[in-house]
């Protein structure tokens, strides 16, 4: 049920909407809570999978395109440079140490290129 009633304020009478407060049925609340928790879980799994793929792709890109798989000394120079340019924009997750971890991750998962989860 919906009510409109008037209250006296500084400017005179003012209309205010009023919906009577009722306790929501527990089944309704339980269903809504379940939907929220299910969605949170699905989002977490999706985000984790997306980040794993991103880190693998970053490592592969650095190893294959910048380092050419052979130029370790050049890599020791270029990775800190790349990191210094990415950290201000994307945060410390792309620090030098993490970029080298991404390279190792990609090198250790070369066979994953043929799997559908790693393009």
PDB file of C-alpha atoms in Angstrom:
ATOM      1  CA  UNK A   1       0.000   0.000   0.000  1.00  0.00           C
ATOM      2  CA  UNK A   2       1.267   3.486  -0.863  1.00  0.00           C
ATOM      3  CA  UNK A   3       0.523   6.626   1.153  1.00  0.00           C
ATOM      4  CA  UNK A   4       1.098  10.300   0.537  1.00  0.00           C
ATOM      5  CA  UNK A   5       0.931  12.487   3.583  1.00  0.00           C
ATOM      6  CA  UNK A   6       1.802  16.055   4.376  1.00  0.00           C
ATOM      7  CA  UNK A   7       4.236  17.361   6.938  1.00  0.00           C
ATOM      8  CA  UNK A   8       4.775  20.885   8.094  1.00  0.00           C
ATOM      9  CA  UNK A   9       8.211  22.186   7.208  1.00  0.00           C
ATOM     10  CA  UNK A  10       9.844  25.608   7.085  1.00  0.00           C
ATOM     11  CA  UNK A  11       8.275  26.242   3.718  1.00  0.00           C
ATOM     12  CA  UNK A  12       4.789  25.124   4.725  1.00  0.00           C
ATOM     13  CA  UNK A  13       3.143  21.824   3.922  1.00  0.00           C
ATOM     14  CA  UNK A  14       5.201  19.304   1.963  1.00  0.00           C
ATOM     15  CA  UNK A  15       4.025  16.010   0.469  1.00  0.00           C
ATOM     16  CA  UNK A  16       6.065  12.934   1.289  1.00  0.00           C
ATOM     17  CA  UNK A  17       5.775   9.436  -0.098  1.00  0.00           C
ATOM     18  CA  UNK A  18       5.509   6.697   2.457  1.00  0.00           C
ATOM     19  CA  UNK A  19       5.735   2.967   2.022  1.00  0.00           C
ATOM     20  CA  UNK A  20       4.943   0.993   5.157  1.00  0.00           C
ATOM     21  CA  UNK A  21       7.995  -0.898   6.404  1.00  0.00           C
ATOM     22  CA  UNK A  22       7.442  -4.620   6.402  1.00  0.00           C
ATOM     23  CA  UNK A  23       9.882  -7.407   7.062  1.00  0.00           C
ATOM     24  CA  UNK A  24      10.871  -9.111   3.845  1.00  0.00           C
ATOM     25  CA  UNK A  25      10.002 -12.803   3.715  1.00  0.00           C
ATOM     26  CA  UNK A  26      12.973 -14.929   4.766  1.00  0.00           C
ATOM     27  CA  UNK A  27      12.766 -17.086   1.615  1.00  0.00           C
ATOM     28  CA  UNK A  28      13.054 -13.950  -0.513  1.00  0.00           C
ATOM     29  CA  UNK A  29      16.087 -12.747   1.428  1.00  0.00           C
ATOM     30  CA  UNK A  30      17.669 -16.202   1.327  1.00  0.00           C
ATOM     31  CA  UNK A  31      17.198 -16.376  -2.454  1.00  0.00           C
ATOM     32  CA  UNK A  32      18.692 -12.911  -2.957  1.00  0.00           C
ATOM     33  CA  UNK A  33      21.644 -13.721  -0.700  1.00  0.00           C
ATOM     34  CA  UNK A  34      22.235 -16.976  -2.613  1.00  0.00           C
ATOM     35  CA  UNK A  35      22.156 -15.128  -5.946  1.00  0.00           C
ATOM     36  CA  UNK A  36      24.666 -12.567  -4.673  1.00  0.00           C
ATOM     37  CA  UNK A  37      27.029 -15.254  -3.339  1.00  0.00           C
ATOM     38  CA  UNK A  38      26.792 -17.326  -6.536  1.00  0.00           C
ATOM     39  CA  UNK A  39      27.575 -14.287  -8.649  1.00  0.00           C
ATOM     40  CA  UNK A  40      30.494 -13.285  -6.428  1.00  0.00           C
ATOM     41  CA  UNK A  41      31.960 -16.771  -6.788  1.00  0.00           C
ATOM     42  CA  UNK A  42      31.532 -16.779 -10.564  1.00  0.00           C
ATOM     43  CA  UNK A  43      33.104 -13.332 -10.843  1.00  0.00           C
ATOM     44  CA  UNK A  44      36.099 -14.413  -8.734  1.00  0.00           C
ATOM     45  CA  UNK A  45      36.686 -17.485 -10.914  1.00  0.00           C
ATOM     46  CA  UNK A  46      36.372 -15.420 -14.086  1.00  0.00           C
ATOM     47  CA  UNK A  47      38.751 -12.733 -12.801  1.00  0.00           C
ATOM     48  CA  UNK A  48      41.326 -15.313 -11.691  1.00  0.00           C
ATOM     49  CA  UNK A  49      41.191 -17.089 -15.054  1.00  0.00           C
ATOM     50  CA  UNK A  50      41.478 -13.770 -16.873  1.00  0.00           C
ATOM     51  CA  UNK A  51      44.479 -12.664 -14.819  1.00  0.00           C
ATOM     52  CA  UNK A  52      46.219 -16.008 -15.283  1.00  0.00           C
ATOM     53  CA  UNK A  53      45.775 -15.740 -19.038  1.00  0.00           C
ATOM     54  CA  UNK A  54      46.930 -12.101 -18.990  1.00  0.00           C
ATOM     55  CA  UNK A  55      50.104 -12.935 -17.053  1.00  0.00           C
ATOM     56  CA  UNK A  56      50.869 -15.821 -19.401  1.00  0.00           C
ATOM     57  CA  UNK A  57      50.328 -13.596 -22.452  1.00  0.00           C
ATOM     58  CA  UNK A  58      52.517 -10.807 -21.019  1.00  0.00           C
ATOM     59  CA  UNK A  59      55.287 -13.304 -20.264  1.00  0.00           C
ATOM     60  CA  UNK A  60      54.988 -14.873 -23.718  1.00  0.00           C
ATOM     61  CA  UNK A  61      55.026 -11.456 -25.409  1.00  0.00           C
ATOM     62  CA  UNK A  62      58.146 -10.367 -23.565  1.00  0.00           C
ATOM     63  CA  UNK A  63      59.914 -13.696 -24.119  1.00  0.00           C
ATOM     64  CA  UNK A  64      59.039 -14.089 -27.789  1.00  0.00           C
ATOM     65  CA  UNK A  65      58.838 -10.575 -29.130  1.00  0.00           C
ATOM     66  CA  UNK A  66      61.235  -8.522 -27.023  1.00  0.00           C
ATOM     67  CA  UNK A  67      63.734 -11.094 -25.810  1.00  0.00           C
ATOM     68  CA  UNK A  68      63.533 -13.276 -28.941  1.00  0.00           C
ATOM     69  CA  UNK A  69      64.101 -16.233 -26.647  1.00  0.00           C
ATOM     70  CA  UNK A  70      67.897 -15.829 -26.721  1.00  0.00           C
ATOM     71  CA  UNK A  71      68.940 -12.348 -25.635  1.00  0.00           C
ATOM     72  CA  UNK A  72      69.127 -12.710 -21.846  1.00  0.00           C
ATOM     73  CA  UNK A  73      71.330  -9.639 -21.326  1.00  0.00           C
ATOM     74  CA  UNK A  74      68.967  -7.478 -23.352  1.00  0.00           C
ATOM     75  CA  UNK A  75      66.123  -8.863 -21.240  1.00  0.00           C
ATOM     76  CA  UNK A  76      67.855  -7.793 -18.055  1.00  0.00           C
ATOM     77  CA  UNK A  77      67.855  -4.260 -19.443  1.00  0.00           C
ATOM     78  CA  UNK A  78      64.467  -4.099 -21.158  1.00  0.00           C
ATOM     79  CA  UNK A  79      62.334  -5.715 -18.443  1.00  0.00           C
ATOM     80  CA  UNK A  80      63.126  -3.002 -15.858  1.00  0.00           C
ATOM     81  CA  UNK A  81      62.440  -0.359 -18.516  1.00  0.00           C
ATOM     82  CA  UNK A  82      59.087  -1.898 -19.443  1.00  0.00           C
ATOM     83  CA  UNK A  83      58.216  -2.270 -15.764  1.00  0.00           C
ATOM     84  CA  UNK A  84      59.113   1.351 -14.990  1.00  0.00           C
ATOM     85  CA  UNK A  85      56.701   2.485 -17.701  1.00  0.00           C
ATOM     86  CA  UNK A  86      53.848   0.150 -16.681  1.00  0.00           C
ATOM     87  CA  UNK A  87      53.931   0.437 -12.869  1.00  0.00           C
ATOM     88  CA  UNK A  88      52.780   4.089 -12.680  1.00  0.00           C
ATOM     89  CA  UNK A  89      49.823   3.272 -14.899  1.00  0.00           C
ATOM     90  CA  UNK A  90      48.859  -0.240 -13.726  1.00  0.00           C
ATOM     91  CA  UNK A  91      50.447  -0.694 -10.296  1.00  0.00           C
ATOM     92  CA  UNK A  92      53.169  -2.761  -8.670  1.00  0.00           C
ATOM     93  CA  UNK A  93      51.797  -6.040  -9.993  1.00  0.00           C
ATOM     94  CA  UNK A  94      53.844  -5.301 -13.102  1.00  0.00           C
ATOM     95  CA  UNK A  95      57.081  -4.750 -11.206  1.00  0.00           C
ATOM     96  CA  UNK A  96      60.377  -6.171 -12.483  1.00  0.00           C
ATOM     97  CA  UNK A  97      60.210  -9.256 -10.308  1.00  0.00           C
ATOM     98  CA  UNK A  98      56.669 -10.078 -11.417  1.00  0.00           C
ATOM     99  CA  UNK A  99      57.472  -9.537 -15.088  1.00  0.00           C
ATOM    100  CA  UNK A 100      60.327 -12.046 -14.813  1.00  0.00           C
ATOM    101  CA  UNK A 101      57.896 -14.462 -13.113  1.00  0.00           C
ATOM    102  CA  UNK A 102      55.466 -13.996 -16.004  1.00  0.00           C
ATOM    103  CA  UNK A 103      58.259 -14.813 -18.458  1.00  0.00           C
ATOM    104  CA  UNK A 104      59.098 -17.992 -16.542  1.00  0.00           C
ATOM    105  CA  UNK A 105      55.412 -18.903 -16.364  1.00  0.00           C
ATOM    106  CA  UNK A 106      55.038 -18.516 -20.128  1.00  0.00           C
ATOM    107  CA  UNK A 107      58.246 -20.418 -20.849  1.00  0.00           C
ATOM    108  CA  UNK A 108      57.116 -23.256 -18.609  1.00  0.00           C
ATOM    109  CA  UNK A 109      53.746 -23.426 -20.322  1.00  0.00           C
ATOM    110  CA  UNK A 110      54.731 -23.414 -23.973  1.00  0.00           C
ATOM    111  CA  UNK A 111      52.632 -26.503 -24.596  1.00  0.00           C
ATOM    112  CA  UNK A 112      49.612 -24.594 -23.342  1.00  0.00           C
ATOM    113  CA  UNK A 113      49.529 -22.669 -26.620  1.00  0.00           C
ATOM    114  CA  UNK A 114      47.648 -25.558 -28.222  1.00  0.00           C
ATOM    115  CA  UNK A 115      45.003 -25.631 -25.472  1.00  0.00           C
ATOM    116  CA  UNK A 116      41.800 -23.669 -25.827  1.00  0.00           C
ATOM    117  CA  UNK A 117      42.352 -21.703 -22.591  1.00  0.00           C
ATOM    118  CA  UNK A 118      45.604 -20.188 -23.894  1.00  0.00           C
ATOM    119  CA  UNK A 119      45.322 -18.695 -27.367  1.00  0.00           C
TER     120      UNK A 119
END
